mmCIF file of C-alpha atoms in Angstrom:
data_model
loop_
_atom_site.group_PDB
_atom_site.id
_atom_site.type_symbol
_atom_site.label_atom_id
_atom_site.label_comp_id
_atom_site.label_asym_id
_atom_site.label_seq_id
_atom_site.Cartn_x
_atom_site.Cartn_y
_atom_site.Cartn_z
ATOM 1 C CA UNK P 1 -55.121 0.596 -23.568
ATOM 2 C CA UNK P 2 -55.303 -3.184 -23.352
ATOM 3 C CA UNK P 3 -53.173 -5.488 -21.140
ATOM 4 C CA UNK P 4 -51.703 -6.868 -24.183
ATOM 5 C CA UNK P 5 -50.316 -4.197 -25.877
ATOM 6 C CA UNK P 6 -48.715 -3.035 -22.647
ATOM 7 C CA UNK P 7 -47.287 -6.753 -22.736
ATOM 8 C CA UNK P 8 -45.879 -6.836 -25.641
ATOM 9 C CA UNK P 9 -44.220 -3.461 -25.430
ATOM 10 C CA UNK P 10 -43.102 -4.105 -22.159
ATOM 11 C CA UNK P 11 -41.493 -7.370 -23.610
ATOM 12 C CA UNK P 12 -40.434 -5.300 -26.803
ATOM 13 C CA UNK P 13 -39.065 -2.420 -25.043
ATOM 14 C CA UNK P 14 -36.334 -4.981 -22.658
ATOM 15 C CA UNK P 15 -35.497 -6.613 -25.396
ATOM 16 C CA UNK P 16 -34.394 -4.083 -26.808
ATOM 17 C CA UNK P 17 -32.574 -2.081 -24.341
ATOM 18 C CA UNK P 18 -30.793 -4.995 -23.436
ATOM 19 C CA UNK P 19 -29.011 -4.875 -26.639
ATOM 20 C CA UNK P 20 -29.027 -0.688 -26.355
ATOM 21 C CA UNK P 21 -26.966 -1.615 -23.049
ATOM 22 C CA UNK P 22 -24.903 -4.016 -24.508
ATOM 23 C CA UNK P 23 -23.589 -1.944 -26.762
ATOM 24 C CA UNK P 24 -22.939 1.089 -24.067
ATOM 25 C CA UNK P 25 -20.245 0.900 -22.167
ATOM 26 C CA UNK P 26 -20.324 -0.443 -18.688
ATOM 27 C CA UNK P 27 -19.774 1.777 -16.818
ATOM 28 C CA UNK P 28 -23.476 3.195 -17.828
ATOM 29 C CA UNK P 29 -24.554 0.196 -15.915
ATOM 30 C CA UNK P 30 -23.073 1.450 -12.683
ATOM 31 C CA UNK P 31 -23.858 4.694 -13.474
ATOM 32 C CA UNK P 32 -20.148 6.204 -12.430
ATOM 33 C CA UNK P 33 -20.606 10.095 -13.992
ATOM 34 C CA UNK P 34 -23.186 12.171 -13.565
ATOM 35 C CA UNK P 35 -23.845 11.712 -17.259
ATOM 36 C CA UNK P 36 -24.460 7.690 -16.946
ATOM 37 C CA UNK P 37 -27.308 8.617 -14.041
ATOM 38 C CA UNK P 38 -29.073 11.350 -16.135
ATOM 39 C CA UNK P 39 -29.112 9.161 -19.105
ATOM 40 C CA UNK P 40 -31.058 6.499 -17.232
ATOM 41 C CA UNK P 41 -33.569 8.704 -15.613
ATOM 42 C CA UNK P 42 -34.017 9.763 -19.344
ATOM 43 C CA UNK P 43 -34.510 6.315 -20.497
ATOM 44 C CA UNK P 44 -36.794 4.908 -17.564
ATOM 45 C CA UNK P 45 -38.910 8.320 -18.683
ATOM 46 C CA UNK P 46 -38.771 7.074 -22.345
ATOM 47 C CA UNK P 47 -39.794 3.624 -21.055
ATOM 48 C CA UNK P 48 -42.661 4.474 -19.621
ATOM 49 C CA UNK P 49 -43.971 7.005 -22.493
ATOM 50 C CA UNK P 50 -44.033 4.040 -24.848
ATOM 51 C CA UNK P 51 -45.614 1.808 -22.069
ATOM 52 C CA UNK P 52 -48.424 3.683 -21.984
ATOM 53 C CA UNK P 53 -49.020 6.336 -23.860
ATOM 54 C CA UNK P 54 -49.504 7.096 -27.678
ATOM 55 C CA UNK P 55 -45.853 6.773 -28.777
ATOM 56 C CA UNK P 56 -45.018 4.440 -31.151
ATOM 57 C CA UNK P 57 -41.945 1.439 -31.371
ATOM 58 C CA UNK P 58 -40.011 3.580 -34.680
ATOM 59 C CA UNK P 59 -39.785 6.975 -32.071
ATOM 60 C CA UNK P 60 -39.532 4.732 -29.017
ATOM 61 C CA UNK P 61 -35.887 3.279 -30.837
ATOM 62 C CA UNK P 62 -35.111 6.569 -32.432
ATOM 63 C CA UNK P 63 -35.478 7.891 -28.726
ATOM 64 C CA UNK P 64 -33.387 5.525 -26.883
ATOM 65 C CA UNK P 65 -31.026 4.160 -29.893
ATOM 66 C CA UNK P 66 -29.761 8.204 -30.302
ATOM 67 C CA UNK P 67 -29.437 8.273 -26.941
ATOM 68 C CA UNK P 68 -26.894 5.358 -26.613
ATOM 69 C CA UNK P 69 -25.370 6.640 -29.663
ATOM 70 C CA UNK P 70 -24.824 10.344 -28.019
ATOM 71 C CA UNK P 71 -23.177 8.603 -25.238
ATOM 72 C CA UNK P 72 -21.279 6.285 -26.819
ATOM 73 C CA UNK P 73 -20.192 9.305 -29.175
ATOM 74 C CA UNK P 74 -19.391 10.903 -26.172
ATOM 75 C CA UNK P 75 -17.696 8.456 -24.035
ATOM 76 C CA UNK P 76 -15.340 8.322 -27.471
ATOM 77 C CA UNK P 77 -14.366 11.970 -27.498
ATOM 78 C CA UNK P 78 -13.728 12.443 -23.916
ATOM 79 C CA UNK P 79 -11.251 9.205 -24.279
ATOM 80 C CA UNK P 80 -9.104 11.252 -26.939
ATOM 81 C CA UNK P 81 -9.112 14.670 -25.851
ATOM 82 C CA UNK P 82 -8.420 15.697 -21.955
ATOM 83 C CA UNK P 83 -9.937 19.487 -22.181
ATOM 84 C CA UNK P 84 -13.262 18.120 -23.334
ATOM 85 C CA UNK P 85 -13.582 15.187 -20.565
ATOM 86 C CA UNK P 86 -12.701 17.941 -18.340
ATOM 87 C CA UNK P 87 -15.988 19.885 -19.575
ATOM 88 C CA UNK P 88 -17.738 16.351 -19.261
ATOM 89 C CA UNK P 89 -17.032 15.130 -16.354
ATOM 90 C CA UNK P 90 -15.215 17.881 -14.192
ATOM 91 C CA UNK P 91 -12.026 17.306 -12.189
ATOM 92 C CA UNK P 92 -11.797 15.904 -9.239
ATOM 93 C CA UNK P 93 -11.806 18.011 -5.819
ATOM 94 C CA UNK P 94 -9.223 17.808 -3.191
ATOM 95 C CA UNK P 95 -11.214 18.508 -0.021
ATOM 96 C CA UNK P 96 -8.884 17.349 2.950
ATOM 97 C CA UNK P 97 -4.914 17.671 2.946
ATOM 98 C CA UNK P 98 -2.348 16.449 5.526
ATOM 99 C CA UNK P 99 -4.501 16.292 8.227
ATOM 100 C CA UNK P 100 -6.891 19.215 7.348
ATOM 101 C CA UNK P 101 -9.870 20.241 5.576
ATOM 102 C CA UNK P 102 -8.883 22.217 2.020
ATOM 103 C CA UNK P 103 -10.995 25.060 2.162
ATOM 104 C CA UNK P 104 -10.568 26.117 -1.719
ATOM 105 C CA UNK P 105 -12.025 22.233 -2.599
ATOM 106 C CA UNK P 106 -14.534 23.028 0.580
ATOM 107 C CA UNK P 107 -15.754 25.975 -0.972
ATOM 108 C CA UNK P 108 -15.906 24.874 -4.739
ATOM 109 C CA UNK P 109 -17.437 21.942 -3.956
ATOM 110 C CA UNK P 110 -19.830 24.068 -2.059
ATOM 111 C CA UNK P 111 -19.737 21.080 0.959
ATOM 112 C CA UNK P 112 -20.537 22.079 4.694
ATOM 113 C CA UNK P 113 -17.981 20.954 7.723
ATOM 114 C CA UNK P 114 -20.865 17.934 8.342
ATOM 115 C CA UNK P 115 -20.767 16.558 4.386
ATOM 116 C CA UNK P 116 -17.238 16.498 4.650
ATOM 117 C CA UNK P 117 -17.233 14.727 7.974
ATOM 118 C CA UNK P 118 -19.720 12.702 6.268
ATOM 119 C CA UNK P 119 -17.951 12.049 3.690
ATOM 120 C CA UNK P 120 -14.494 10.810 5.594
ATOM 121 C CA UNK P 121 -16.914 9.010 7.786
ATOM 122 C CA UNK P 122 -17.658 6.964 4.748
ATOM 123 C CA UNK P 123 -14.192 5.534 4.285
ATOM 124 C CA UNK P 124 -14.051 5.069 8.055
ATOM 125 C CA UNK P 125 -12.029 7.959 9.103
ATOM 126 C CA UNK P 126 -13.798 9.668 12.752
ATOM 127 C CA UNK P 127 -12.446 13.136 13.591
ATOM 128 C CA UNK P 128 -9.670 11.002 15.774
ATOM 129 C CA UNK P 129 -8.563 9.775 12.371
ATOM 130 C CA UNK P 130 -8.086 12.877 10.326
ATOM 131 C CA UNK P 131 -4.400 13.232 11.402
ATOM 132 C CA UNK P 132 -3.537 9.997 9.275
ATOM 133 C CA UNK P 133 -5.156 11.485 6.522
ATOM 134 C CA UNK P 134 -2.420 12.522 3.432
ATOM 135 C CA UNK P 135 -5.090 13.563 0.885
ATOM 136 C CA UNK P 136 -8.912 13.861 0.789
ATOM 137 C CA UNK P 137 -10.322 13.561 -2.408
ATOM 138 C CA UNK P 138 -13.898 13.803 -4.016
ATOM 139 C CA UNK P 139 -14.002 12.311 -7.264
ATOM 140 C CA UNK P 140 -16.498 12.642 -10.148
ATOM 141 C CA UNK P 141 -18.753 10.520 -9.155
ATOM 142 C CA UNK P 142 -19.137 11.887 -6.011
ATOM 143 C CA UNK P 143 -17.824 9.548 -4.165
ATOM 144 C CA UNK P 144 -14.841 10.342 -1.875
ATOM 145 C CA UNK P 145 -10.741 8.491 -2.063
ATOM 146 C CA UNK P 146 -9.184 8.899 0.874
ATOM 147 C CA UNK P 147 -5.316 8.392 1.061
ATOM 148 C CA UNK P 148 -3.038 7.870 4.057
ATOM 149 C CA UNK P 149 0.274 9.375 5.552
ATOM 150 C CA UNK P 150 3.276 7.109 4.447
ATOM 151 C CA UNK P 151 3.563 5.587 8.556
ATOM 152 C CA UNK P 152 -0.440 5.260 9.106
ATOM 153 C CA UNK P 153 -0.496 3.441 5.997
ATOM 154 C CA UNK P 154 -1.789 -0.300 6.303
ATOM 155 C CA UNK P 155 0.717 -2.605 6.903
ATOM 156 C CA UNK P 156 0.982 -4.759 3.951
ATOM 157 C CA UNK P 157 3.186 -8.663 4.082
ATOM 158 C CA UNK P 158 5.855 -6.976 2.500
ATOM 159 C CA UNK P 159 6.702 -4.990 6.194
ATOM 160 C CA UNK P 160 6.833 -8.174 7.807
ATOM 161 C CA UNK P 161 10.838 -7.906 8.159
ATOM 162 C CA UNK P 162 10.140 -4.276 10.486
ATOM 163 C CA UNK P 163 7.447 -5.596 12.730
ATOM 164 C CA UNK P 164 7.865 -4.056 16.323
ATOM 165 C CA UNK P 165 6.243 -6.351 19.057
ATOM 166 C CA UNK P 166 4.677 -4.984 21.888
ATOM 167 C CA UNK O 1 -57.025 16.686 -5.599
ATOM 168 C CA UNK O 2 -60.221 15.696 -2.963
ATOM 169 C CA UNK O 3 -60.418 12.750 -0.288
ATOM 170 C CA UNK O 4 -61.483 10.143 -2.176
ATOM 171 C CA UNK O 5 -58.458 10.170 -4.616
ATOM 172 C CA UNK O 6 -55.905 10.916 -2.429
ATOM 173 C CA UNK O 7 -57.383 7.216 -0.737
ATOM 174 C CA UNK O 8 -57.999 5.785 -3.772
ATOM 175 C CA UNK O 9 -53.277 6.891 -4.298
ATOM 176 C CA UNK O 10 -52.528 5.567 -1.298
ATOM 177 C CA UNK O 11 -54.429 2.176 -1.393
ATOM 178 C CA UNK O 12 -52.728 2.347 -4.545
ATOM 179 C CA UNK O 13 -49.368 2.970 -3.535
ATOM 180 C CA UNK O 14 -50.207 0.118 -0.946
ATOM 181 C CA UNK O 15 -50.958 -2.594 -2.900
ATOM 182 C CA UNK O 16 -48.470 -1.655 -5.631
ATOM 183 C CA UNK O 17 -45.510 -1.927 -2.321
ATOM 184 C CA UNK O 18 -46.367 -5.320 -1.754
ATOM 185 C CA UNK O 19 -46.706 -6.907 -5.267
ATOM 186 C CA UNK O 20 -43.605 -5.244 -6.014
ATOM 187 C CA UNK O 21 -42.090 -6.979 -2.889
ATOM 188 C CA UNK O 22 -42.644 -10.260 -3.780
ATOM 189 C CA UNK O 23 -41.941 -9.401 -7.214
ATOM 190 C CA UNK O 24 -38.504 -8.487 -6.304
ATOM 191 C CA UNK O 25 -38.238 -11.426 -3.719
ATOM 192 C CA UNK O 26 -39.046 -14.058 -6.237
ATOM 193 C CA UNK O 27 -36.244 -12.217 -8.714
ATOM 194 C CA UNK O 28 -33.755 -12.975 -6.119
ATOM 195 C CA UNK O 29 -30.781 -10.978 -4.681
ATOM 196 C CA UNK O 30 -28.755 -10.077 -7.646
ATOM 197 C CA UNK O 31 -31.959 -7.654 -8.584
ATOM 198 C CA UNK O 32 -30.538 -5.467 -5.842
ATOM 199 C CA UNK O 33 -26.684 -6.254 -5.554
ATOM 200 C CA UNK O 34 -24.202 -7.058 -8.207
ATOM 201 C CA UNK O 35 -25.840 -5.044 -11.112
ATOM 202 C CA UNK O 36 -25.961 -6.578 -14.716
ATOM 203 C CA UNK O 37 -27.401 -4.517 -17.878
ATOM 204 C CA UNK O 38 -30.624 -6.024 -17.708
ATOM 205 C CA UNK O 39 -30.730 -5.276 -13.812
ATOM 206 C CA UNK O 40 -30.803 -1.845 -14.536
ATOM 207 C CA UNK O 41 -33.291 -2.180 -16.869
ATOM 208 C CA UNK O 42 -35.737 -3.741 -14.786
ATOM 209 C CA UNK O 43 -35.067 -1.355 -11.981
ATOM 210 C CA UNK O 44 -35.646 1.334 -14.497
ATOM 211 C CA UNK O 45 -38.822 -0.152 -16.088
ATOM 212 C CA UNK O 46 -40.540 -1.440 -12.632
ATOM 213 C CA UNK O 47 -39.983 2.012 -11.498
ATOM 214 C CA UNK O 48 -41.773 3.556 -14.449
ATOM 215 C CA UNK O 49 -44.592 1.324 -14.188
ATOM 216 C CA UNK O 50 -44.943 1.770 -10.245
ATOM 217 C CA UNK O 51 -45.388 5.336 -10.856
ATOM 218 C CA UNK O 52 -48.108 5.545 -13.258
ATOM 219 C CA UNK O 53 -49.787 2.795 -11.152
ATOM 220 C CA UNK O 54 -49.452 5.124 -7.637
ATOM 221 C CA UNK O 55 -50.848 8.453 -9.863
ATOM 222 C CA UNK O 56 -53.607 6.319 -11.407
ATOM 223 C CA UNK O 57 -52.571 7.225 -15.034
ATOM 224 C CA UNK O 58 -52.858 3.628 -15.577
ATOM 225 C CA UNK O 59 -55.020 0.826 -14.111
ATOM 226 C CA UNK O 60 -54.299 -1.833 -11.675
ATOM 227 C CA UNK O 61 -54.312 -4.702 -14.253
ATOM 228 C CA UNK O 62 -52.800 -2.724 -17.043
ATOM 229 C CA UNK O 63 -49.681 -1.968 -14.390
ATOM 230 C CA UNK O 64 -49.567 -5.232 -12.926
ATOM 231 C CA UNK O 65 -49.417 -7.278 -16.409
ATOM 232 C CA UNK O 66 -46.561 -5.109 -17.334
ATOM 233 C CA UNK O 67 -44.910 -5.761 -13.947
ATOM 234 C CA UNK O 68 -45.426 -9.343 -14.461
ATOM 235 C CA UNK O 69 -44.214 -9.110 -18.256
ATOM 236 C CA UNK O 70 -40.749 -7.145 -16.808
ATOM 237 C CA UNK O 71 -40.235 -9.481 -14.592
ATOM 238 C CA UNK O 72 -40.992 -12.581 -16.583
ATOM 239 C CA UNK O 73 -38.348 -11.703 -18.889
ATOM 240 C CA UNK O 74 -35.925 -10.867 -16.190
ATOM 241 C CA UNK O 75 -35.972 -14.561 -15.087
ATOM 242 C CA UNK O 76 -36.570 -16.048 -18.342
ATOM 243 C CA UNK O 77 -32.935 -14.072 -19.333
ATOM 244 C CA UNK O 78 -31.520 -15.001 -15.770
ATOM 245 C CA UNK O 79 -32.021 -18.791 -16.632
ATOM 246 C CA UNK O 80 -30.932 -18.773 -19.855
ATOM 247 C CA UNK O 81 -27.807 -16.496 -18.596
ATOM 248 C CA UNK O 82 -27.196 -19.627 -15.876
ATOM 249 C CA UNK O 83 -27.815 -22.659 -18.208
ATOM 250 C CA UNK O 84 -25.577 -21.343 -20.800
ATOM 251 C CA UNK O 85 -22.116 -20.020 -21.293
ATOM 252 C CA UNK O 86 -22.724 -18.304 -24.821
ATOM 253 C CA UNK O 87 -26.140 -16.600 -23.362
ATOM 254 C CA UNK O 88 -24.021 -15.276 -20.474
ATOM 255 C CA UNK O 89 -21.401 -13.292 -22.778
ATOM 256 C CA UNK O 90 -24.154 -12.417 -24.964
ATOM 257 C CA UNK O 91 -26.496 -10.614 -22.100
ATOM 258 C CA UNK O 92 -24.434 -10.058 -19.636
ATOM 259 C CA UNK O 93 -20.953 -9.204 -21.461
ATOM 260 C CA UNK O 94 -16.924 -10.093 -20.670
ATOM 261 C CA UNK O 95 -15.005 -8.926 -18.579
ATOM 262 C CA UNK O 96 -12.049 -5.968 -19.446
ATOM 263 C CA UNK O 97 -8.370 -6.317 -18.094
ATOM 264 C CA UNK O 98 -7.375 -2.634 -17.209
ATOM 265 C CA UNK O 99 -4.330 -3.427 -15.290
ATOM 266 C CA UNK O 100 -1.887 -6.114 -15.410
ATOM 267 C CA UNK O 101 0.907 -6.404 -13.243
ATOM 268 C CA UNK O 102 1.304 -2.717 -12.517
ATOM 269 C CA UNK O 103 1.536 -2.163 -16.406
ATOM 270 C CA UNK O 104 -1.955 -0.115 -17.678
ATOM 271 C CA UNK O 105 -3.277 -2.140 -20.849
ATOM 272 C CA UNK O 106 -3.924 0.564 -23.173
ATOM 273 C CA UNK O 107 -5.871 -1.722 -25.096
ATOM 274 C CA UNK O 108 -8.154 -2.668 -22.325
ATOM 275 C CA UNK O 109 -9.092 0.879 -21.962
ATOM 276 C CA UNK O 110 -9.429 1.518 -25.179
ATOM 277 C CA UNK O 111 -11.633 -1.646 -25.550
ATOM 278 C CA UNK O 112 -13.701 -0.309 -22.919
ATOM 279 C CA UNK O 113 -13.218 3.378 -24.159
ATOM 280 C CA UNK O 114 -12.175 4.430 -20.749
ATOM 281 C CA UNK O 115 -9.823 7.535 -20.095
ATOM 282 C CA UNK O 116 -6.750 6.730 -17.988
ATOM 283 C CA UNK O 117 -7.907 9.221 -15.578
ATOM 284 C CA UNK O 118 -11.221 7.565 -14.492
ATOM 285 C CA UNK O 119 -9.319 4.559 -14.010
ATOM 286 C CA UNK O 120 -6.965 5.661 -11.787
ATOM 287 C CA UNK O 121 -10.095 7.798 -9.926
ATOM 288 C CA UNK O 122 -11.417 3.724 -9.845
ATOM 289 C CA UNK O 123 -7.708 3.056 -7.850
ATOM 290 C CA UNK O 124 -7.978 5.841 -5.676
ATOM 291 C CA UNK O 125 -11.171 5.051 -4.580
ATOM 292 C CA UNK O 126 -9.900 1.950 -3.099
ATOM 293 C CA UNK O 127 -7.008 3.665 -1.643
ATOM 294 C CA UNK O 128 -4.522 2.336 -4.051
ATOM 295 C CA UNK O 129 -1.964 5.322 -4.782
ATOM 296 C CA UNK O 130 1.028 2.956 -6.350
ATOM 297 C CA UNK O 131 0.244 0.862 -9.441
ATOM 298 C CA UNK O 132 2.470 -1.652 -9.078
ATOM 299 C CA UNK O 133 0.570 -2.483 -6.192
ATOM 300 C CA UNK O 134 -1.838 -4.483 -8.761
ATOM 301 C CA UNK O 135 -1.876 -7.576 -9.629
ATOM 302 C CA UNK O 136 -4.989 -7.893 -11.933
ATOM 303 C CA UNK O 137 -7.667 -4.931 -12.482
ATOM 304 C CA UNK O 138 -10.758 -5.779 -14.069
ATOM 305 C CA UNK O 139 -13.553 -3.518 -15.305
ATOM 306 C CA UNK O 140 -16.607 -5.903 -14.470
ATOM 307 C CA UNK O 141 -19.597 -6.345 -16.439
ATOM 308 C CA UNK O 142 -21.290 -4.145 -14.391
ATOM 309 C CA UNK O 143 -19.171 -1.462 -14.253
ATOM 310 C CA UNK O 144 -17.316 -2.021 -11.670
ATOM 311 C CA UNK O 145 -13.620 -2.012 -11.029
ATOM 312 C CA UNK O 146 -12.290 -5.128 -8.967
ATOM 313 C CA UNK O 147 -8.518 -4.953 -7.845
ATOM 314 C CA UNK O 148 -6.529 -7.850 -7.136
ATOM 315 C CA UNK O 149 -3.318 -7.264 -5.290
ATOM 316 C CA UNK O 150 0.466 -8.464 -5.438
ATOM 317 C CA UNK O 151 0.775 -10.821 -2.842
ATOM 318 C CA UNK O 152 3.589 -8.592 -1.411
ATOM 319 C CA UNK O 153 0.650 -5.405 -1.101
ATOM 320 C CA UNK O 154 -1.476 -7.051 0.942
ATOM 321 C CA UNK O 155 -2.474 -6.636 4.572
ATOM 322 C CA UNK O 156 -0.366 -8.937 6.606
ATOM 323 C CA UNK O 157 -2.704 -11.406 8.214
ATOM 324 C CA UNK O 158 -2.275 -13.556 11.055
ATOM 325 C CA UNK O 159 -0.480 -16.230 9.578
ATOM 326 C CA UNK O 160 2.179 -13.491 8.612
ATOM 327 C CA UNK O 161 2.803 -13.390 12.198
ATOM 328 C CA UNK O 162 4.553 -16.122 14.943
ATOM 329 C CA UNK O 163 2.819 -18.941 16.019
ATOM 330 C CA UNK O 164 1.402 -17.560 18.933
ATOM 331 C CA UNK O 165 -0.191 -15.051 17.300
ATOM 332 C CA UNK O 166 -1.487 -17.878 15.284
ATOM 333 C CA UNK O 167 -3.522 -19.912 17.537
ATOM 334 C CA UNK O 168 -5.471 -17.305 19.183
ATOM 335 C CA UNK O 169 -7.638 -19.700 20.740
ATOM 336 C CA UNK O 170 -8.486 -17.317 23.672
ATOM 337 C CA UNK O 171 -10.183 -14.876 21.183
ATOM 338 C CA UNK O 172 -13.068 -16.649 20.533
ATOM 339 C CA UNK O 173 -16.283 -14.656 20.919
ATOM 340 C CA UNK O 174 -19.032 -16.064 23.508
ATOM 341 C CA UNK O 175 -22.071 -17.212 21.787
ATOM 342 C CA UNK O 176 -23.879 -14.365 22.379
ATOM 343 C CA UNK O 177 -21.358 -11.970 20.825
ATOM 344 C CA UNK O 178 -21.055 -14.122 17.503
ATOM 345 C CA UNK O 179 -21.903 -13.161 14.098
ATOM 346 C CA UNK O 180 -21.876 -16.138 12.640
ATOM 347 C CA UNK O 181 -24.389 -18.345 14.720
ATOM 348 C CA UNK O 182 -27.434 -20.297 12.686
ATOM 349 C CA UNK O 183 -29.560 -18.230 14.778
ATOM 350 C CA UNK O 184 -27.478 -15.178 14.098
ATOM 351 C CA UNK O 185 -27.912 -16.093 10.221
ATOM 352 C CA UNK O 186 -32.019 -17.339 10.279
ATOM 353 C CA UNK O 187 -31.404 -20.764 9.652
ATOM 354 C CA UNK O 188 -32.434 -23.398 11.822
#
């Protein structure tokens, strides 16, 4: 296996992924579902089998180019009908409501009392915080929303007029 | 698995660590933050290649010229993306208004073939819970949703406030409790 042919398929192979990319949608870029992640671990696997070993550039395209085309195909479905991006993606989890931990979204989500203080810790909220908290949320992509009570919301320019001064 | 390979995988592992570090440090910052397509990809790839390198599937040269290759064409692309406009939209993409003035552009999802639901997951996740709260969403070319807000949604700042309130001249930081220093930041 010569240093050239690794080269050139090297060069060949981001090339041409950089179109396969270009035609995906973005969001495969950041990766936001679960799908986006597993379909680059699959291609960085499909990447290095035509690196180097014995696969050639027709399967190495047919690999990588059905790939893109499955998720393109199914980024397209999921946009039309809601009971199928449901089976896709999954529905987000509530996890923490008015001030406490929602132990249905707790359990489904199968998360411990530490990932879900973990996970408030994340958008800043310590245990002192959790009162302010209106809804707890963990989202497909695993990340977590949290939303405030109406009063512990931040104060935005347009409360100017009710300021209270100390 | 005796000794002498499980030497010859670390001194492997080694010397692949630090090529890849000043690979990576001659790429520049955006390899790591603000994510393009091809930024992925040459995550992805150098990745592949490390690994056969560290299991010793492949040989030192073989993985190196393919690490150099990778990452030759990452700042070949990078250049060209710079120096020109039309090589920019081309590799890197446009892009995508999702929301305009709290009104959803259907066609912007649909451009982007986006369900209405993972946008307003995208919202959520940056505590927005009101759409006409937004100004401007954009999906980014890599993937990300950026939120600009009506001027009347955002946090009131200083300025907001009375003049006194203003100055704040007294809050200064001593030197030693600054962020911001030329020591604080490496430069001389």
């Amino acid at each position: 296996m010569d240093p050239l042919r690794i080269a050139i398929r090297a060069a060949f192979a981001f090339f041409f992924l950089l179109a396969m990319l270009r035609l995906a949608h973005k969001q495969s870029i950041s990766e936001t579902t679960t799908f986006d992640f597993v379909l680059s671990l699959i291609i960085g696997d499909l990447i290095d089998a035509f690196m180097f070993a014995d696969v050639n550039a027709t399967q190495f395209v047919a690999a990588t180019g059905t790939l893109v085309i499955a998720d393109l195909l199914v980024k397209f479905v999921t946009f039309h009908s809601d009971s199928l991006q449901f089976l896709v993606d999954g529905r987000p989890t509530i996890i923490f409501k008015d001030g406490k931990p929602s132990e249905p979204g707790l359990s489904s989500e199968g998360l411990s009392k530490a990932d879900l203080l973990a996970l408030l810790r994340l958008k800043c909220f310590d245990e002192e915080k959790h009162h302010e908290i209106r809804l707890g949320i963990l989202e497909d992509s695993g990340e977590p929303s949290v939303l405030r009570k109406a009063q512990y919301k931040i104060a935005q320019k347009r409360d100017k007029g009710n300021l209270r001064l100390e | 698995m005796d000794t002498h390979e499980l030497l010859m995988t670390a001194a492997r592992s080694l010397a692949i660590y630090v090529l890849m570090l000043i690979v990576i440090r001659l790429l520049g910052k955006r390899t790591i933050g603000n994510f393009t397509a091809f930024d992925l990809l040459v995550a992805l790839m150098l990745g592949e290649v490390v690994d056969e390198i560290i299991y010793g599937d492949v040989t030192f040269l073989q993985g190196t010229v393919a690490i150099l290759v990778v990452a030759a064409a990452k700042y070949g692309t990078s250049w060209l993306t710079y120096a020109s406009d039309t090589m920019r939209k081309l590799c890197e993409g446009q892009p995508t208004i999702l929301v305009e003035k709290g009104e959803i552009s259907d066609r912007g999802l649909r451009s982007e073939i986006m369900n209405k639901k993972e946008l307003l997951a995208a919202l959520r996740l940056q505590e927005i819970d009101d759409l006409r709260e937004v100004k401007l969403a954009v999906l980014e070319v890599d993937g990300f949703v950026s939120v600009i807000k009506e001027e009347w949604a955002e946090p009131i700042q200083k300025s907001d406030l009375s003049k006194s309130a203003d100055q704040g001249q007294g809050d200064e930081p001593p030197p030693d409790k600054r962020t911001d220093t030329k020591e604080a930041l490496g430069l001389r």
